[in-house]
Each structure stands twice: as structure tokens, then as C-alpha cells.
Amino acid sequence: MIEVLDIHVFYGDSYILQGISLNVKEGEIVCLLGRNGAGKTTTMKSIMGYNPPKRGTVRFDGRDVTQQPVYEKVRRGIGYVPEDRRIFPNLTVVENLQVARLPGHSDRTAWDIERIFSTFPILVKLREHKGGELSGGEQQILAISRTLMGNPQILLLDEPCEGLAPLIVENLGEIITSLKKEVPILMTEQNAHFALNISDRGYVIDKGRIRYEGTAADLVKNTEIQQRYLAV
């Protein structure tokens, strides 16, 4: 669904991503793991088009979308939940969902507010609450739901556990796992235990380069890689 081929990204004179390659297939959750500053968020932003690569290719559903603007990628079906969630604080939950609505793709069941509420019942009682009134966990669920309202064909989750309590993280893991049946997921995360528990495959990034790739089960057993690049 998504194929990233040897992308190189710079911030000014800083060489941030130094030849990143990865892919996500239908029916998968794939995690991109690494320490803070390793290049995880930059990879996501590069895929989305916020920081287009200077070299390399991003393919989505077989098409080269490397230099397409963000809005075009969203329309094509790439959904992105940023690390800071970007909830509209002065809009209600319902309004946050309504502003993100895009037509569904013909081969998928469309997401609408009724389906969101049936999938995430916690939002029903919050429907008239403003985004700024929600807890961190509630905002994360709303951020994911809002992205689903765009009827994506793939979901990019950037650090979904950031700042959340352990009990909320456990619930979030169940939510993300349930979504795999609907849409493939690429997820960045510092919480390696959480990510590997729900992922099919994983990549480890350090200093802008992929240092390891393999199944989640293999990475769980590879303590050398964990200690060297994940500090766990």
C-alpha cells in the first residue's frame, strides 16, 4: 500500500534521513521504532509531503506520490494522525469529525459519524464537548476518529502513546488492533513494548538510517538491537 524507497531528507544543512526504505502491505500494522530524534516523525512528514525528500521515491497504491502536496495525498487516501493530535479546541467532538469528512472509496465501507460512534462509544457522551475540554486519551481517540472520517486507505500514526497513562495506552492498543481489519497502519512509537505487542513487522531507525527490519516476534527476541537502538 505504501512503499518508501531510499528517501533522503534535509532540514537546512542538516542531513536528517539518509536513505530510508520501508513498506506497508494490506492487513498489516507496521511500526517504526527509535529513540527521540532518530528520524521517526521526519519519516512520517516526508511521506505526507510536509518535508518532501530531496532524493528517493514514495509510492502509494502503486503510484509515485513523492512530490504531491499534502492535500492531494489526503484525497488519495493517506490518513495522518500527528504526534500533537491537532484537535480543534474550540469545536465540539461532532464538529471536529464533520470538518474532516471526505467521500469513501468504493471498495471500502465508508466512515461516517454514526459508524465512528459505534466503533468508539466513548465519543458518544462527549459529542457536544469541545476538543480543548477532552483528556489526552480522549483527544487521541478523537484524532484517530477524525482521520478515519477522511476514509483513508492507509493510516499513519505518529507517536500515539505520547503522554498517555498506562491504562489508556492499553485501551488504545485494542483500538489500533481492531482497525487493522479496516485499514493498514504505519505507526511510529518510542514505547517499543506497546508497538511490538500489536504490530506484524517492525523497523528500527537510528540517526536517519534503518538499522533493523523484521517481524515483530523476531524483534522482541533480538535483545541486542533493543539495547543498542531502543534503550529497553
PDB file of C-alpha atoms in Angstrom:
ATOM      1  CA  MET A   1       0.000   0.000   0.000  1.00  0.00           C
ATOM      2  CA  ILE A   2       2.862   2.365   0.915  1.00  0.00           C
ATOM      3  CA  GLU A   3       6.402   1.893  -0.378  1.00  0.00           C
ATOM      4  CA  VAL A   4       9.212   4.236   0.625  1.00  0.00           C
ATOM      5  CA  LEU A   5      12.333   3.816  -1.496  1.00  0.00           C
ATOM      6  CA  ASP A   6      15.678   5.324  -0.443  1.00  0.00           C
ATOM      7  CA  ILE A   7      14.408   8.741   0.660  1.00  0.00           C
ATOM      8  CA  HIS A   8      16.816  11.479   1.746  1.00  0.00           C
ATOM      9  CA  VAL A   9      15.559  14.490   3.699  1.00  0.00           C
ATOM     10  CA  PHE A  10      17.338  17.663   4.825  1.00  0.00           C
ATOM     11  CA  TYR A  11      16.441  20.442   7.268  1.00  0.00           C
ATOM     12  CA  GLY A  12      18.588  23.273   6.005  1.00  0.00           C
ATOM     13  CA  ASP A  13      22.135  21.914   6.109  1.00  0.00           C
ATOM     14  CA  SER A  14      21.179  19.050   8.438  1.00  0.00           C
ATOM     15  CA  TYR A  15      21.041  15.644   6.754  1.00  0.00           C
ATOM     16  CA  ILE A  16      18.138  14.009   8.638  1.00  0.00           C
ATOM     17  CA  LEU A  17      17.022  10.938   6.675  1.00  0.00           C
ATOM     18  CA  GLN A  18      19.860   9.137   4.946  1.00  0.00           C
ATOM     19  CA  GLY A  19      18.263   6.609   2.620  1.00  0.00           C
ATOM     20  CA  ILE A  20      15.133   5.302   4.378  1.00  0.00           C
ATOM     21  CA  SER A  21      13.261   2.402   2.769  1.00  0.00           C
ATOM     22  CA  LEU A  22      10.182   0.670   4.187  1.00  0.00           C
ATOM     23  CA  ASN A  23       6.800  -0.661   3.127  1.00  0.00           C
ATOM     24  CA  VAL A  24       3.342  -1.454   4.469  1.00  0.00           C
ATOM     25  CA  LYS A  25       1.015  -4.026   2.939  1.00  0.00           C
ATOM     26  CA  GLU A  26      -2.729  -4.565   3.246  1.00  0.00           C
ATOM     27  CA  GLY A  27      -3.809  -6.070   6.555  1.00  0.00           C
ATOM     28  CA  GLU A  28      -0.638  -5.057   8.418  1.00  0.00           C
ATOM     29  CA  ILE A  29       0.376  -2.928  11.341  1.00  0.00           C
ATOM     30  CA  VAL A  30       3.996  -1.884  10.836  1.00  0.00           C
ATOM     31  CA  CYS A  31       5.910   0.019  13.491  1.00  0.00           C
ATOM     32  CA  LEU A  32       8.870   2.359  13.093  1.00  0.00           C
ATOM     33  CA  LEU A  33      10.816   2.365  16.353  1.00  0.00           C
ATOM     34  CA  GLY A  34      13.643   4.521  17.604  1.00  0.00           C
ATOM     35  CA  ARG A  35      14.809   6.934  20.249  1.00  0.00           C
ATOM     36  CA  ASN A  36      13.701  10.541  20.362  1.00  0.00           C
ATOM     37  CA  GLY A  37      15.343  12.377  17.459  1.00  0.00           C
ATOM     38  CA  ALA A  38      16.086   9.230  15.457  1.00  0.00           C
ATOM     39  CA  GLY A  39      14.023  10.409  12.472  1.00  0.00           C
ATOM     40  CA  LYS A  40      10.623   8.784  13.045  1.00  0.00           C
ATOM     41  CA  THR A  41       8.433  11.874  12.767  1.00  0.00           C
ATOM     42  CA  THR A  42      10.512  13.236   9.886  1.00  0.00           C
ATOM     43  CA  THR A  43       9.839   9.984   8.020  1.00  0.00           C
ATOM     44  CA  MET A  44       6.096  10.416   8.521  1.00  0.00           C
ATOM     45  CA  LYS A  45       6.168  14.064   7.472  1.00  0.00           C
ATOM     46  CA  SER A  46       8.225  13.199   4.413  1.00  0.00           C
ATOM     47  CA  ILE A  47       5.720  10.541   3.354  1.00  0.00           C
ATOM     48  CA  MET A  48       2.878  13.030   3.826  1.00  0.00           C
ATOM     49  CA  GLY A  49       4.644  15.803   1.931  1.00  0.00           C
ATOM     50  CA  TYR A  50       5.353  18.283   4.731  1.00  0.00           C
ATOM     51  CA  ASN A  51       9.074  17.700   4.149  1.00  0.00           C
ATOM     52  CA  PRO A  52       9.344  16.156   0.662  1.00  0.00           C
ATOM     53  CA  PRO A  53      12.503  14.114   0.089  1.00  0.00           C
ATOM     54  CA  LYS A  54      15.339  15.590  -1.945  1.00  0.00           C
ATOM     55  CA  ARG A  55      16.020  12.105  -3.322  1.00  0.00           C
ATOM     56  CA  GLY A  56      14.103   8.867  -3.336  1.00  0.00           C
ATOM     57  CA  THR A  57      10.517   7.833  -4.012  1.00  0.00           C
ATOM     58  CA  VAL A  58       7.254   7.429  -2.093  1.00  0.00           C
ATOM     59  CA  ARG A  59       4.711   5.161  -3.771  1.00  0.00           C
ATOM     60  CA  PHE A  60       1.115   4.848  -2.657  1.00  0.00           C
ATOM     61  CA  ASP A  61      -1.074   2.126  -4.118  1.00  0.00           C
ATOM     62  CA  GLY A  62       1.482   1.689  -6.911  1.00  0.00           C
ATOM     63  CA  ARG A  63       1.688   5.394  -7.862  1.00  0.00           C
ATOM     64  CA  ASP A  64       4.564   7.796  -7.364  1.00  0.00           C
ATOM     65  CA  VAL A  65       3.293  10.473  -4.947  1.00  0.00           C
ATOM     66  CA  THR A  66       6.684  11.764  -3.802  1.00  0.00           C
ATOM     67  CA  GLN A  67       6.187  15.401  -4.702  1.00  0.00           C
ATOM     68  CA  GLN A  68       2.418  15.617  -4.430  1.00  0.00           C
ATOM     69  CA  PRO A  69       1.128  18.204  -1.913  1.00  0.00           C
ATOM     70  CA  VAL A  70      -0.326  17.094   1.406  1.00  0.00           C
ATOM     71  CA  TYR A  71      -3.952  17.766   0.461  1.00  0.00           C
ATOM     72  CA  GLU A  72      -3.647  15.601  -2.659  1.00  0.00           C
ATOM     73  CA  LYS A  73      -2.253  12.691  -0.653  1.00  0.00           C
ATOM     74  CA  VAL A  74      -5.108  13.002   1.827  1.00  0.00           C
ATOM     75  CA  ARG A  75      -7.628  12.956  -1.011  1.00  0.00           C
ATOM     76  CA  ARG A  76      -5.958   9.876  -2.476  1.00  0.00           C
ATOM     77  CA  GLY A  77      -6.379   8.087   0.840  1.00  0.00           C
ATOM     78  CA  ILE A  78      -3.367   8.641   3.109  1.00  0.00           C
ATOM     79  CA  GLY A  79      -4.607   9.452   6.612  1.00  0.00           C
ATOM     80  CA  TYR A  80      -2.224  11.066   9.103  1.00  0.00           C
ATOM     81  CA  VAL A  81      -2.591  11.448  12.884  1.00  0.00           C
ATOM     82  CA  PRO A  82       0.227  13.778  14.004  1.00  0.00           C
ATOM     83  CA  GLU A  83       2.061  13.478  17.299  1.00  0.00           C
ATOM     84  CA  ASP A  84       0.414  16.635  18.691  1.00  0.00           C
ATOM     85  CA  ARG A  85      -3.065  15.490  17.507  1.00  0.00           C
ATOM     86  CA  ARG A  86      -4.080  18.961  16.192  1.00  0.00           C
ATOM     87  CA  ILE A  87      -7.582  18.807  17.671  1.00  0.00           C
ATOM     88  CA  PHE A  88      -9.609  21.991  17.093  1.00  0.00           C
ATOM     89  CA  PRO A  89     -10.004  23.112  20.730  1.00  0.00           C
ATOM     90  CA  ASN A  90     -12.998  25.397  20.171  1.00  0.00           C
ATOM     91  CA  LEU A  91     -15.016  22.915  18.087  1.00  0.00           C
ATOM     92  CA  THR A  92     -17.149  20.162  19.571  1.00  0.00           C
ATOM     93  CA  VAL A  93     -16.361  16.499  19.047  1.00  0.00           C
ATOM     94  CA  VAL A  94     -19.037  16.309  16.349  1.00  0.00           C
ATOM     95  CA  GLU A  95     -17.708  19.427  14.630  1.00  0.00           C
ATOM     96  CA  ASN A  96     -14.130  18.064  14.730  1.00  0.00           C
ATOM     97  CA  LEU A  97     -15.420  14.973  12.939  1.00  0.00           C
ATOM     98  CA  GLN A  98     -17.572  16.831  10.429  1.00  0.00           C
ATOM     99  CA  VAL A  99     -14.774  19.083   9.155  1.00  0.00           C
ATOM    100  CA  ALA A 100     -12.695  16.047   8.162  1.00  0.00           C
ATOM    101  CA  ARG A 101     -15.373  14.226   6.155  1.00  0.00           C
ATOM    102  CA  LEU A 102     -14.293  13.012   2.708  1.00  0.00           C
ATOM    103  CA  PRO A 103     -16.080  10.611   0.337  1.00  0.00           C
ATOM    104  CA  GLY A 104     -15.400   6.917   0.842  1.00  0.00           C
ATOM    105  CA  HIS A 105     -13.669   4.640  -1.632  1.00  0.00           C
ATOM    106  CA  SER A 106     -15.934   2.247  -3.497  1.00  0.00           C
ATOM    107  CA  ASP A 107     -14.284  -0.939  -2.215  1.00  0.00           C
ATOM    108  CA  ARG A 108     -14.477   0.003   1.478  1.00  0.00           C
ATOM    109  CA  THR A 109     -17.281   0.624   3.946  1.00  0.00           C
ATOM    110  CA  ALA A 110     -17.418   4.387   4.381  1.00  0.00           C
ATOM    111  CA  TRP A 111     -16.771   6.019   7.737  1.00  0.00           C
ATOM    112  CA  ASP A 112     -19.400   8.472   8.945  1.00  0.00           C
ATOM    113  CA  ILE A 113     -20.292   9.884  12.359  1.00  0.00           C
ATOM    114  CA  GLU A 114     -22.694   7.025  13.141  1.00  0.00           C
ATOM    115  CA  ARG A 115     -20.011   4.433  12.414  1.00  0.00           C
ATOM    116  CA  ILE A 116     -17.434   6.377  14.419  1.00  0.00           C
ATOM    117  CA  PHE A 117     -19.754   6.461  17.438  1.00  0.00           C
ATOM    118  CA  SER A 118     -20.488   2.744  17.197  1.00  0.00           C
ATOM    119  CA  THR A 119     -16.757   1.963  16.945  1.00  0.00           C
ATOM    120  CA  PHE A 120     -15.673   4.430  19.651  1.00  0.00           C
ATOM    121  CA  PRO A 121     -18.589   4.638  22.108  1.00  0.00           C
ATOM    122  CA  ILE A 122     -16.572   6.844  24.463  1.00  0.00           C
ATOM    123  CA  LEU A 123     -17.134   9.701  21.997  1.00  0.00           C
ATOM    124  CA  VAL A 124     -20.931   9.458  22.215  1.00  0.00           C
ATOM    125  CA  LYS A 125     -21.116  11.025  25.671  1.00  0.00           C
ATOM    126  CA  LEU A 126     -18.532  13.616  24.613  1.00  0.00           C
ATOM    127  CA  ARG A 127     -20.186  14.606  21.348  1.00  0.00           C
ATOM    128  CA  GLU A 128     -21.044  18.161  22.468  1.00  0.00           C
ATOM    129  CA  HIS A 129     -17.834  18.713  24.430  1.00  0.00           C
ATOM    130  CA  LYS A 130     -15.237  20.999  22.895  1.00  0.00           C
ATOM    131  CA  GLY A 131     -11.945  19.457  21.837  1.00  0.00           C
ATOM    132  CA  GLY A 132      -9.990  21.520  24.349  1.00  0.00           C
ATOM    133  CA  GLU A 133     -12.029  20.040  27.203  1.00  0.00           C
ATOM    134  CA  LEU A 134     -11.029  16.444  26.493  1.00  0.00           C
ATOM    135  CA  SER A 135      -8.322  14.471  28.271  1.00  0.00           C
ATOM    136  CA  GLY A 136      -5.197  13.389  26.398  1.00  0.00           C
ATOM    137  CA  GLY A 137      -6.564   9.911  25.768  1.00  0.00           C
ATOM    138  CA  GLU A 138      -9.914  11.257  24.609  1.00  0.00           C
ATOM    139  CA  GLN A 139      -8.156  13.665  22.259  1.00  0.00           C
ATOM    140  CA  GLN A 140      -6.100  10.816  20.791  1.00  0.00           C
ATOM    141  CA  ILE A 141      -9.221   8.761  20.118  1.00  0.00           C
ATOM    142  CA  LEU A 142     -10.856  11.822  18.569  1.00  0.00           C
ATOM    143  CA  ALA A 143      -7.751  12.464  16.426  1.00  0.00           C
ATOM    144  CA  ILE A 144      -7.838   8.906  15.078  1.00  0.00           C
ATOM    145  CA  SER A 145     -11.595   9.115  14.526  1.00  0.00           C
ATOM    146  CA  ARG A 146     -11.288  12.430  12.714  1.00  0.00           C
ATOM    147  CA  THR A 147      -8.685  10.940  10.370  1.00  0.00           C
ATOM    148  CA  LEU A 148     -10.959   7.951   9.704  1.00  0.00           C
ATOM    149  CA  MET A 149     -13.695  10.406   8.663  1.00  0.00           C
ATOM    150  CA  GLY A 150     -11.485  11.136   5.664  1.00  0.00           C
ATOM    151  CA  ASN A 151     -11.958   7.479   4.661  1.00  0.00           C
ATOM    152  CA  PRO A 152      -8.242   6.713   4.290  1.00  0.00           C
ATOM    153  CA  GLN A 153      -6.823   3.635   2.608  1.00  0.00           C
ATOM    154  CA  ILE A 154      -3.836   3.678   4.971  1.00  0.00           C
ATOM    155  CA  LEU A 155      -3.366   5.232   8.404  1.00  0.00           C
ATOM    156  CA  LEU A 156      -0.155   6.875   9.627  1.00  0.00           C
ATOM    157  CA  LEU A 157       0.002   7.201  13.433  1.00  0.00           C
ATOM    158  CA  ASP A 158       2.809   9.336  14.841  1.00  0.00           C
ATOM    159  CA  GLU A 159       3.621   8.501  18.494  1.00  0.00           C
ATOM    160  CA  PRO A 160       0.042   7.602  19.515  1.00  0.00           C
ATOM    161  CA  CYS A 161       1.057   6.775  23.129  1.00  0.00           C
ATOM    162  CA  GLU A 162       2.790  10.086  23.772  1.00  0.00           C
ATOM    163  CA  GLY A 163       1.794  11.487  27.174  1.00  0.00           C
ATOM    164  CA  LEU A 164      -0.894   8.895  27.898  1.00  0.00           C
ATOM    165  CA  ALA A 165      -1.422   6.938  31.124  1.00  0.00           C
ATOM    166  CA  PRO A 166      -0.724   3.166  31.009  1.00  0.00           C
ATOM    167  CA  LEU A 167      -4.402   2.191  31.261  1.00  0.00           C
ATOM    168  CA  ILE A 168      -5.259   4.499  28.353  1.00  0.00           C
ATOM    169  CA  VAL A 169      -2.361   3.059  26.346  1.00  0.00           C
ATOM    170  CA  GLU A 170      -3.757  -0.446  26.821  1.00  0.00           C
ATOM    171  CA  ASN A 171      -7.170   0.665  25.547  1.00  0.00           C
ATOM    172  CA  LEU A 172      -5.553   2.475  22.625  1.00  0.00           C
ATOM    173  CA  GLY A 173      -3.729  -0.715  21.663  1.00  0.00           C
ATOM    174  CA  GLU A 174      -7.041  -2.559  21.434  1.00  0.00           C
ATOM    175  CA  ILE A 175      -8.465   0.220  19.252  1.00  0.00           C
ATOM    176  CA  ILE A 176      -5.491   0.219  16.856  1.00  0.00           C
ATOM    177  CA  THR A 177      -5.526  -3.579  16.598  1.00  0.00           C
ATOM    178  CA  SER A 178      -9.230  -3.559  15.741  1.00  0.00           C
ATOM    179  CA  LEU A 179      -8.602  -1.050  12.940  1.00  0.00           C
ATOM    180  CA  LYS A 180      -6.135  -3.352  11.165  1.00  0.00           C
ATOM    181  CA  LYS A 181      -9.096  -5.220   9.654  1.00  0.00           C
ATOM    182  CA  GLU A 182     -10.244  -1.950   8.093  1.00  0.00           C
ATOM    183  CA  VAL A 183      -7.052  -0.179   7.078  1.00  0.00           C
ATOM    184  CA  PRO A 184      -3.289  -0.926   7.117  1.00  0.00           C
ATOM    185  CA  ILE A 185      -1.307   1.112   9.648  1.00  0.00           C
ATOM    186  CA  LEU A 186       2.194   2.585   9.819  1.00  0.00           C
ATOM    187  CA  MET A 187       2.967   3.695  13.359  1.00  0.00           C
ATOM    188  CA  THR A 188       5.955   5.439  14.906  1.00  0.00           C
ATOM    189  CA  GLU A 189       6.481   4.860  18.609  1.00  0.00           C
ATOM    190  CA  GLN A 190       9.071   5.178  21.369  1.00  0.00           C
ATOM    191  CA  ASN A 191       7.156   2.669  23.504  1.00  0.00           C
ATOM    192  CA  ALA A 192       8.641  -0.435  21.903  1.00  0.00           C
ATOM    193  CA  HIS A 193       6.751  -2.869  24.134  1.00  0.00           C
ATOM    194  CA  PHE A 194       3.408  -1.362  23.137  1.00  0.00           C
ATOM    195  CA  ALA A 195       4.255  -1.192  19.437  1.00  0.00           C
ATOM    196  CA  LEU A 196       5.673  -4.698  19.116  1.00  0.00           C
ATOM    197  CA  ASN A 197       2.735  -6.175  21.009  1.00  0.00           C
ATOM    198  CA  ILE A 198       0.288  -5.058  18.307  1.00  0.00           C
ATOM    199  CA  SER A 199       2.473  -4.928  15.163  1.00  0.00           C
ATOM    200  CA  ASP A 200       3.150  -7.535  12.488  1.00  0.00           C
ATOM    201  CA  ARG A 201       6.506  -6.130  11.406  1.00  0.00           C
ATOM    202  CA  GLY A 202       8.914  -3.510  12.623  1.00  0.00           C
ATOM    203  CA  TYR A 203      11.733  -1.231  11.514  1.00  0.00           C
ATOM    204  CA  VAL A 204      14.313   0.315  13.822  1.00  0.00           C
ATOM    205  CA  ILE A 205      15.644   3.745  12.880  1.00  0.00           C
ATOM    206  CA  ASP A 206      18.685   5.487  14.343  1.00  0.00           C
ATOM    207  CA  LYS A 207      20.374   8.673  13.166  1.00  0.00           C
ATOM    208  CA  GLY A 208      18.291   8.737   9.999  1.00  0.00           C
ATOM    209  CA  ARG A 209      19.012   5.187   8.863  1.00  0.00           C
ATOM    210  CA  ILE A 210      17.169   1.885   9.139  1.00  0.00           C
ATOM    211  CA  ARG A 211      19.257  -0.357  11.384  1.00  0.00           C
ATOM    212  CA  TYR A 212      16.969  -3.386  11.532  1.00  0.00           C
ATOM    213  CA  GLU A 213      13.813  -4.741   9.931  1.00  0.00           C
ATOM    214  CA  GLY A 214      11.882  -7.929  10.550  1.00  0.00           C
ATOM    215  CA  THR A 215       8.827  -9.431  12.155  1.00  0.00           C
ATOM    216  CA  ALA A 216       7.685  -8.082  15.500  1.00  0.00           C
ATOM    217  CA  ALA A 217       8.258 -11.515  17.017  1.00  0.00           C
ATOM    218  CA  ASP A 218      11.881 -11.553  15.828  1.00  0.00           C
ATOM    219  CA  LEU A 219      12.498  -8.050  17.131  1.00  0.00           C
ATOM    220  CA  VAL A 220      11.065  -8.956  20.541  1.00  0.00           C
ATOM    221  CA  LYS A 221      13.681 -11.708  20.785  1.00  0.00           C
ATOM    222  CA  ASN A 222      16.548  -9.547  19.497  1.00  0.00           C
ATOM    223  CA  THR A 223      17.760  -8.027  22.755  1.00  0.00           C
ATOM    224  CA  GLU A 224      20.976  -6.748  21.165  1.00  0.00           C
ATOM    225  CA  ILE A 225      19.078  -4.468  18.770  1.00  0.00           C
ATOM    226  CA  GLN A 226      16.737  -3.358  21.538  1.00  0.00           C
ATOM    227  CA  GLN A 227      19.567  -2.421  23.875  1.00  0.00           C
ATOM    228  CA  ARG A 228      21.619  -0.722  21.174  1.00  0.00           C
ATOM    229  CA  TYR A 229      18.913   1.359  19.486  1.00  0.00           C
ATOM    230  CA  LEU A 230      15.820   1.350  21.689  1.00  0.00           C
ATOM    231  CA  ALA A 231      17.330   1.588  25.185  1.00  0.00           C
ATOM    232  CA  VAL A 232      14.989  -1.101  26.547  1.00  0.00           C
TER     233      VAL A 232
END
